[in-house]
Short mmCIF file of C-alpha atoms in Angstrom, two decimals:
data_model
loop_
_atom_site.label_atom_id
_atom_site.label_comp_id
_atom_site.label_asym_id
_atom_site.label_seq_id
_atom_site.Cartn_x
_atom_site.Cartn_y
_atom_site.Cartn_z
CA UNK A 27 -13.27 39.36 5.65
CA UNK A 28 -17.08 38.78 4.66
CA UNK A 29 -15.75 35.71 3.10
CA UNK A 30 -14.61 33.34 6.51
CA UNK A 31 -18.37 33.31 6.84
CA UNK A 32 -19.29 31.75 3.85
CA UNK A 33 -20.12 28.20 3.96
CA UNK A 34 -17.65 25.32 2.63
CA UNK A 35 -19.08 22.27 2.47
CA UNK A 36 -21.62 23.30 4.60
CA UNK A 37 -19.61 24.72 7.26
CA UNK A 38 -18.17 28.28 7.59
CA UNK A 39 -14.72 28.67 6.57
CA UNK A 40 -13.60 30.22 9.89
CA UNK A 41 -14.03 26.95 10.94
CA UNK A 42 -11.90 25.55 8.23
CA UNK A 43 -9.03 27.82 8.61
CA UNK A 44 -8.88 27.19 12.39
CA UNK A 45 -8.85 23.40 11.92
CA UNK A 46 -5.45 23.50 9.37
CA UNK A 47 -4.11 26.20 11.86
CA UNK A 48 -4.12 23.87 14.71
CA UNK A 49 -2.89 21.03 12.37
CA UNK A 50 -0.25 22.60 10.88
CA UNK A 51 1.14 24.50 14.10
CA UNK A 52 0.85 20.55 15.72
CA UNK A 53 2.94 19.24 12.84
CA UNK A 54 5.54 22.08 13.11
CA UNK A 55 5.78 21.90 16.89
CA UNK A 56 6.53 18.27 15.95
CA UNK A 57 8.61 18.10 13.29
CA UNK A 58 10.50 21.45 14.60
CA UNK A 59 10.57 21.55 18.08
CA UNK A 60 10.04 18.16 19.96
CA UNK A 61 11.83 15.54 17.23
CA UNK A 62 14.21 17.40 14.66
CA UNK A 63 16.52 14.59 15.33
CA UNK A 64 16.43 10.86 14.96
CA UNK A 65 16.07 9.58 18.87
CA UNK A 66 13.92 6.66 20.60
CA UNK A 67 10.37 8.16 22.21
CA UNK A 68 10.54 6.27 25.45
CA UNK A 69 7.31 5.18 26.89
CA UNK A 70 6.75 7.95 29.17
CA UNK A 71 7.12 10.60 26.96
CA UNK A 72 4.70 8.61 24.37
CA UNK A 73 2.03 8.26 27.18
CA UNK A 74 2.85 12.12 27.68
CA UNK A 75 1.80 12.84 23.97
CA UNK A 76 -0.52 10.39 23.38
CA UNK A 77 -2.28 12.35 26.67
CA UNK A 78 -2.07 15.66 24.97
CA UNK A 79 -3.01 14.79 21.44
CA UNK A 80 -6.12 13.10 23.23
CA UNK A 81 -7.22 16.04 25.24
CA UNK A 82 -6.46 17.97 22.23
CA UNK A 83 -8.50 16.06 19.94
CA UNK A 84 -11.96 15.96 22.81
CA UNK A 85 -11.47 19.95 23.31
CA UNK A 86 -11.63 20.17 19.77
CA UNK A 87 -15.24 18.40 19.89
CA UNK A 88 -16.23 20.60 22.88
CA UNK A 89 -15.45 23.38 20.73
CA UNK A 90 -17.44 21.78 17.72
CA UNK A 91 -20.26 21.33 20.54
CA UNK A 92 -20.59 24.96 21.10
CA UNK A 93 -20.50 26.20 17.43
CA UNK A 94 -22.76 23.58 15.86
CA UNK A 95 -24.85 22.21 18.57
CA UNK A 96 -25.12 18.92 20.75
CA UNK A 97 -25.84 16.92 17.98
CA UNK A 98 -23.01 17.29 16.50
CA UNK A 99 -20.69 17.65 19.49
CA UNK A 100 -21.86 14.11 20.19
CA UNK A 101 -21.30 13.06 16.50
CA UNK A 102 -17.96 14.39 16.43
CA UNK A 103 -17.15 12.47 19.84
CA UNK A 104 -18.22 9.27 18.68
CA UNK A 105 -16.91 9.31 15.27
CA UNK A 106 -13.08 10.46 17.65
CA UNK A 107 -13.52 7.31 19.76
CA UNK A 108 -14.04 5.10 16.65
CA UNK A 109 -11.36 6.40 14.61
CA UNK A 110 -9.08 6.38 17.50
CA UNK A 111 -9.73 2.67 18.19
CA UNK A 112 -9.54 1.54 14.54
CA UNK A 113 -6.07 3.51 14.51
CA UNK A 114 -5.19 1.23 17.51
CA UNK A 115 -5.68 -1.53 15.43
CA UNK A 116 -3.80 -0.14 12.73
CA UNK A 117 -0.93 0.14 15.26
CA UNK A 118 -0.38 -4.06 15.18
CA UNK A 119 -0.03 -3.96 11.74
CA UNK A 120 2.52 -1.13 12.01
CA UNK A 121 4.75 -3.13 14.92
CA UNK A 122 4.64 -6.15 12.32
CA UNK A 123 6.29 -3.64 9.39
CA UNK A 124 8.64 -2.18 11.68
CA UNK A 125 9.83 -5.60 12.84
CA UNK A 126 9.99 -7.24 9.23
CA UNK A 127 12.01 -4.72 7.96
CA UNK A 128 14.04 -4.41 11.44
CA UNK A 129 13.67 -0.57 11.63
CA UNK A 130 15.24 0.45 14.72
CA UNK A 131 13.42 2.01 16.87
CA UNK A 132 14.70 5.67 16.63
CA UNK A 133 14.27 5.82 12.76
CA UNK A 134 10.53 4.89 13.28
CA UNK A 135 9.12 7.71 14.41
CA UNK A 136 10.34 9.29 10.76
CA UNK A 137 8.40 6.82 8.75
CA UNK A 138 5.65 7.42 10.67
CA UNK A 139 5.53 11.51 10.56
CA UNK A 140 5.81 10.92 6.98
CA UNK A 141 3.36 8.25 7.12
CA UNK A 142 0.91 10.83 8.91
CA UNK A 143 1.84 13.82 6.41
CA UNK A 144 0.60 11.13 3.52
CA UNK A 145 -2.70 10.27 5.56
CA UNK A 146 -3.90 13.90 6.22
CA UNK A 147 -3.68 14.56 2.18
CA UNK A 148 -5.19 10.89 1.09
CA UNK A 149 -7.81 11.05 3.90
CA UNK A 150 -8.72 14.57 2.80
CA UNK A 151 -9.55 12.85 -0.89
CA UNK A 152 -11.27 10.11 0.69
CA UNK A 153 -13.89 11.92 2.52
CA UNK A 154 -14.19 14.58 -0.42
CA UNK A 155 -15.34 12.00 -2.71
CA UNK A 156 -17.59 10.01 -0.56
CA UNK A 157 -19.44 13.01 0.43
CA UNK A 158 -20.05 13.91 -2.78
CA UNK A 159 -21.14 10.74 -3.62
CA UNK A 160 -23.21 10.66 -0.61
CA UNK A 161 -24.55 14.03 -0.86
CA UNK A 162 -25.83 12.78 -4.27
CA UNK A 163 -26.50 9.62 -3.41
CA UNK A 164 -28.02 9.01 -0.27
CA UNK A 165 -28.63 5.35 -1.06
CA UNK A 166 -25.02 4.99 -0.65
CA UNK A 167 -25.07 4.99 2.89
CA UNK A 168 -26.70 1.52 3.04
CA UNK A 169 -23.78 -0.05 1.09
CA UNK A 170 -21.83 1.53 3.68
CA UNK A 171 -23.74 -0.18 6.22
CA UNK A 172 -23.63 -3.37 5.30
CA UNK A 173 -20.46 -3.57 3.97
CA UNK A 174 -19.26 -2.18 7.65
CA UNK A 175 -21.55 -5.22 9.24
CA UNK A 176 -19.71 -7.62 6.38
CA UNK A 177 -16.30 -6.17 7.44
CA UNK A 178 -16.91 -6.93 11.30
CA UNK A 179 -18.45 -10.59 10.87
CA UNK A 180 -14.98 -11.54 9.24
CA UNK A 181 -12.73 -9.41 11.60
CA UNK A 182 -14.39 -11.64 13.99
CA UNK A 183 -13.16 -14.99 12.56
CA UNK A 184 -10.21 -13.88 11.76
CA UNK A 185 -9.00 -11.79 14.81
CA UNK A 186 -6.57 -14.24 15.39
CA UNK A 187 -4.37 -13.63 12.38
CA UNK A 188 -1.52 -12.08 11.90
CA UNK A 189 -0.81 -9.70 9.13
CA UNK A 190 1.56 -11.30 6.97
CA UNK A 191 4.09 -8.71 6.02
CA UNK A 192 6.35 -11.02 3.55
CA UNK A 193 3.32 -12.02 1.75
CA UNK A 194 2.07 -8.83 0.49
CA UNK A 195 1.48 -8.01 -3.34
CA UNK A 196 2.59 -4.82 -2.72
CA UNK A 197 5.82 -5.77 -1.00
CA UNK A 198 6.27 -8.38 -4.01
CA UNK A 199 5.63 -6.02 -6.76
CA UNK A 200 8.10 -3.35 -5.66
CA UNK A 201 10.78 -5.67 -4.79
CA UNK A 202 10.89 -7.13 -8.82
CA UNK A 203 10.57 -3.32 -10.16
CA UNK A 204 12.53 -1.47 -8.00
CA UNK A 205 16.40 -2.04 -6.93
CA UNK A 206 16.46 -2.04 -3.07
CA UNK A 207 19.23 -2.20 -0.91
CA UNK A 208 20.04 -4.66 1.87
CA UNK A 209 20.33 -2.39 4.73
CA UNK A 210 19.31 0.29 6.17
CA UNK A 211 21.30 3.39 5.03
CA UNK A 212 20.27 5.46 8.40
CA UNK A 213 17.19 7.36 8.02
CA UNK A 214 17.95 7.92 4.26
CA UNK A 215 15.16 6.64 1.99
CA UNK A 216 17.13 6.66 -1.22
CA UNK A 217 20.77 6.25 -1.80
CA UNK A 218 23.23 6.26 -4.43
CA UNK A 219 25.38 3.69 -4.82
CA UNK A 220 27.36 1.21 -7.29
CA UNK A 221 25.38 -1.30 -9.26
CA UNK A 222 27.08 -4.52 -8.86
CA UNK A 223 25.62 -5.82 -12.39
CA UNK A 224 26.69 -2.59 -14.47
CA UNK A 225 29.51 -1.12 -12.43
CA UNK A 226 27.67 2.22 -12.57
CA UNK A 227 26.67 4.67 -9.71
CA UNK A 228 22.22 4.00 -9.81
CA UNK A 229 19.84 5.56 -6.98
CA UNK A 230 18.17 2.81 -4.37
CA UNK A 231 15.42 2.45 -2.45
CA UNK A 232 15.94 1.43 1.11
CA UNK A 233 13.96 -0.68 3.14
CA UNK A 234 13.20 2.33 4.97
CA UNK A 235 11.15 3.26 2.16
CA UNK A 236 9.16 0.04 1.69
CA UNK A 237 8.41 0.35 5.54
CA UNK A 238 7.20 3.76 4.36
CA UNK A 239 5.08 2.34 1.63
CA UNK A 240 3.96 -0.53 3.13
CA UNK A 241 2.56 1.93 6.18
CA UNK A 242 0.90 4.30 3.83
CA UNK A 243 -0.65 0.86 2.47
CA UNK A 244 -1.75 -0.35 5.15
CA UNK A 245 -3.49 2.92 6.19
CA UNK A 246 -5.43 2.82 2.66
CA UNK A 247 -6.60 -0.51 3.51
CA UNK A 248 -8.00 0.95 7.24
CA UNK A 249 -9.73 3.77 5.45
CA UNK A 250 -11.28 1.84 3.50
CA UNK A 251 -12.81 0.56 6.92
CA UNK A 252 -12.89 3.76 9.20
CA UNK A 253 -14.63 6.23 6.34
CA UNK A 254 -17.78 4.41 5.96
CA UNK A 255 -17.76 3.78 9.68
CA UNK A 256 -17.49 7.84 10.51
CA UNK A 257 -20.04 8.06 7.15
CA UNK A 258 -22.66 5.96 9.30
CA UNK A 259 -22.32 8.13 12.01
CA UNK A 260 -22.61 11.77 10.28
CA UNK A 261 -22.09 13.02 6.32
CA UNK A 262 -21.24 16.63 7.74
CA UNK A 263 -17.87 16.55 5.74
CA UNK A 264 -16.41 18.71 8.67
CA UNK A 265 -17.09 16.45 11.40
CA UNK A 266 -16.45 13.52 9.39
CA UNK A 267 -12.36 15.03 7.98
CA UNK A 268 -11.68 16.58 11.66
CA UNK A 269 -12.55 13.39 13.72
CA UNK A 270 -10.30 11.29 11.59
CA UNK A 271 -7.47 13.76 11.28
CA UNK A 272 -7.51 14.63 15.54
CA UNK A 273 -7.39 10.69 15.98
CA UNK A 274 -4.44 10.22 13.50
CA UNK A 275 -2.59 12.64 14.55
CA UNK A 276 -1.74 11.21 17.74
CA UNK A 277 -1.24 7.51 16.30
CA UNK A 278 2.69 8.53 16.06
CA UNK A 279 3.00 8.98 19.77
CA UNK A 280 0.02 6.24 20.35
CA UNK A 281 2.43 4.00 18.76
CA UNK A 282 5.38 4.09 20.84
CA UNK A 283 3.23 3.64 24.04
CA UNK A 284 1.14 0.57 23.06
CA UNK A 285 3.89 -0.95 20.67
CA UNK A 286 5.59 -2.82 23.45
CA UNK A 287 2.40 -3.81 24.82
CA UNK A 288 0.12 -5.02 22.21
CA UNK A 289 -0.07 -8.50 23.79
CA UNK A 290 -2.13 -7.06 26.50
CA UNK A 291 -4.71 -6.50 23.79
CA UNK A 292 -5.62 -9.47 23.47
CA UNK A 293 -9.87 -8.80 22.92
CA UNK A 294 -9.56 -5.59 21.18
CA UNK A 295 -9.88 -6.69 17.63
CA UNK A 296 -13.08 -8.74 19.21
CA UNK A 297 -14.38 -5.22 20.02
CA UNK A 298 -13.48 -3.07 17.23
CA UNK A 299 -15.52 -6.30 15.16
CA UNK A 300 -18.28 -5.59 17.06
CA UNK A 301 -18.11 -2.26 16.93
CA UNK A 302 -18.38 -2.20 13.24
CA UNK A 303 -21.29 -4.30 13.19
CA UNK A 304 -22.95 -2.48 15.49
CA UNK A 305 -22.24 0.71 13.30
CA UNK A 306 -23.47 -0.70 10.31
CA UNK A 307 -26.43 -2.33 11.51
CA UNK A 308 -27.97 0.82 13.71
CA UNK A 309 -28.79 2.26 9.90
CA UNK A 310 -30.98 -0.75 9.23
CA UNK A 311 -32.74 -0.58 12.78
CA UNK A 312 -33.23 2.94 12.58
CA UNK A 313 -35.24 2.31 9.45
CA UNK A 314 -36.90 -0.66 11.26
CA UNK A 315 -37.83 1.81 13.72
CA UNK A 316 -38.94 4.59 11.49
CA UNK A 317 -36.08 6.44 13.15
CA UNK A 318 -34.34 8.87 11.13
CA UNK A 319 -31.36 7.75 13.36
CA UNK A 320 -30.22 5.97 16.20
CA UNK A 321 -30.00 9.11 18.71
CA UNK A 322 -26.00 9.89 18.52
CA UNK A 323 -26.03 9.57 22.45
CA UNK A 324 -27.05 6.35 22.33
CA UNK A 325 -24.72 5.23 19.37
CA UNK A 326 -21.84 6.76 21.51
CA UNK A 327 -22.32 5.23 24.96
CA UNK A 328 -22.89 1.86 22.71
CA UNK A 329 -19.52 2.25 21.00
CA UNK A 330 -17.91 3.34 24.33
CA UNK A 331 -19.07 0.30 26.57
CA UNK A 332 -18.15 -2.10 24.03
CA UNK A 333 -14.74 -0.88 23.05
CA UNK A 334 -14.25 -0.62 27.08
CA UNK A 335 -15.44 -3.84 27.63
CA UNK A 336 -12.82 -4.97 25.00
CA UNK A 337 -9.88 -3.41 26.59
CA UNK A 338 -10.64 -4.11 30.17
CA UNK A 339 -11.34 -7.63 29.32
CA UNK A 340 -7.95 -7.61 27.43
CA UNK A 341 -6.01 -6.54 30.64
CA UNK A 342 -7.62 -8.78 33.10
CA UNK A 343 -7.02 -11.34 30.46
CA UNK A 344 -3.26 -10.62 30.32
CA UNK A 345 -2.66 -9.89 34.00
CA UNK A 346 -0.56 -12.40 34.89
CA UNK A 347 1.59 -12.28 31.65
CA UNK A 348 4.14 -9.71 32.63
CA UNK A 349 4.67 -11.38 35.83
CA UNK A 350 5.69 -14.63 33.49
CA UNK A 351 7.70 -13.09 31.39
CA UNK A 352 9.71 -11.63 34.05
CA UNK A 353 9.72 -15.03 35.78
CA UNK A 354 11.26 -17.15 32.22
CA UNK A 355 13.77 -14.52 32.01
CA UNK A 356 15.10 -14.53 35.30
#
């Protein structure tokens, strides 16, 4: 047993093991227990997991706290509350999927446990191969940084559009190569059926699956965002894979809770902007400082007060918008 105290990646593998435990045993109790069939999560029960997976995902740092230090307690924290709101943010792009392809609302859930299933794996390669490339390239970080400040400048001018689901490459491409049905065949990805052209029985993809893909997409193109944000916070590969991972993991239930009310958001993306500007640009002061870093405390009550600022102002924004809507439709 000497081995589960050897290091991996610069963190015992004790540590490891008990990370995919509690992953795995959260994706069984999922998968088999609490949704084996195809049903609509109503809000409460959303808010209900969304709740757990949170607590779940903060204990988890507490626990990091206590085996690596308050450092990296703190790290772990902030790099949770940034993936967690990026994943938010991923969440509008997901309702706009969903409601091009008009996937009812009790197949969803399916695309999206598979959609999770696919993150945990392509997340996992992600942050392998930019802490090796970090780890021999520390230089590396600073093209993080600015390409995170360069990423938030234009999320700020262009907060205000919507991803255009009919427009994508992707979507294009696989529509002219692959033969796909038009309708949903229940929660059935791939179907065989008749081939109008050739008279001959030929497997097709559903749109189920091009929600599917298009999700897994889109999720690609966050990473591409969140990793060098959770990079400029630590390079501990642990801290940086278990972060992301405890703040995806709940997106599924997330989902269902905030789908109905992304309106309400209406400042968030404002925030997250700023946020990622303020991630970036805290390597360049530190080094303006002669800092090694900006102390984590500081860089998490920062990224706290502005995301909070974002939602808050959101709501109070929005406050009189449910009261309207009730009012046209009456």
């Amino acid at each position: 047993m000497d081995f589960l105290m050897h290091d991996f990646q610069g963190t015992a593998v004790w540590l490891w093991l008990s990370f995919i435990a509690i992953v795995l045993a959260l994706l069984a109790l999922d998968l088999g227990v609490l949704h084996k069939e195809n049903k609509e999560i109503g809000i409460r029960e959303s808010l209900l997991l969304s709740a757990f997976y949170i607590t779940l995902g903060l204990a988890f740092g507490g626990f990091v706290w206590l085996q690596a230090g308050q450092q990296a307690g703190i790290e772990y924290l902030t790099g949770f509350v940034v993936e967690k709101s990026l994943a938010m943010d991923n969440i509008f792009v997901i309702a706009m999927i969903f409601g091009y392809f008009a996937i009812p609302r009790h197949y969803q859930h399916r695309v999206l446990l598979y959609g999770i299933l696919g993150v945990i794996v392509l997340r996992g390669l992600m942050i392998g191969a930019g802490a090796a490339i970090v780890e021999n390239y520390d230089w590396v970080l600073y093209l993080f940084a600015a390409f995170l400040v360069f990423t938030g400048i234009k999320m700020l001018f262009s907060a205000d559009e919507e991803y255009d689901v009919a427009g994508n490459p992707l979507l294009k491409f696989l529509r002219r190569r692959l033969p796909v049905t038009d309708r949903l065949h229940g929660d059935r990805f791939l179907v065989r059926e008749k081939d109008e052209k050739t008279g001959r029985m030929r497997t097709f993809v559903t749109p189920l699956l091009l929600a599917l893909v298009l999700v897994e997409f889109a999720d690609l193109v966050f990473a591409v965002d969140s990793i060098p944000a959770i990079f400029a916070i630590t390079t501990d590969p642990f801290i940086v894979y278990t972060s992301n991972i405890f703040a995806i993991l709940g997106l599924r239930a997330l989902y269902f809770a905030l789908s109905a009310l992304i309106h309400r958001f209406a400042y968030l993306k404002y925030a997250l902007a700023t946020v990622l500007v303020f991630i970036g640009s805290k390597i360049f002061v530190a080094d303006m400082l002669g800092l090694a870093k900006i102390p984590p405390m500081i860089s998490l009550g920062v990224t706290i007060a502005i995301l909070a600022a974002g939602i808050l102002g959101s709501l109070w924004a929005t406050r009189n918008d449910e009261v309207k809507q009730v009012t046209e439709e009456a």
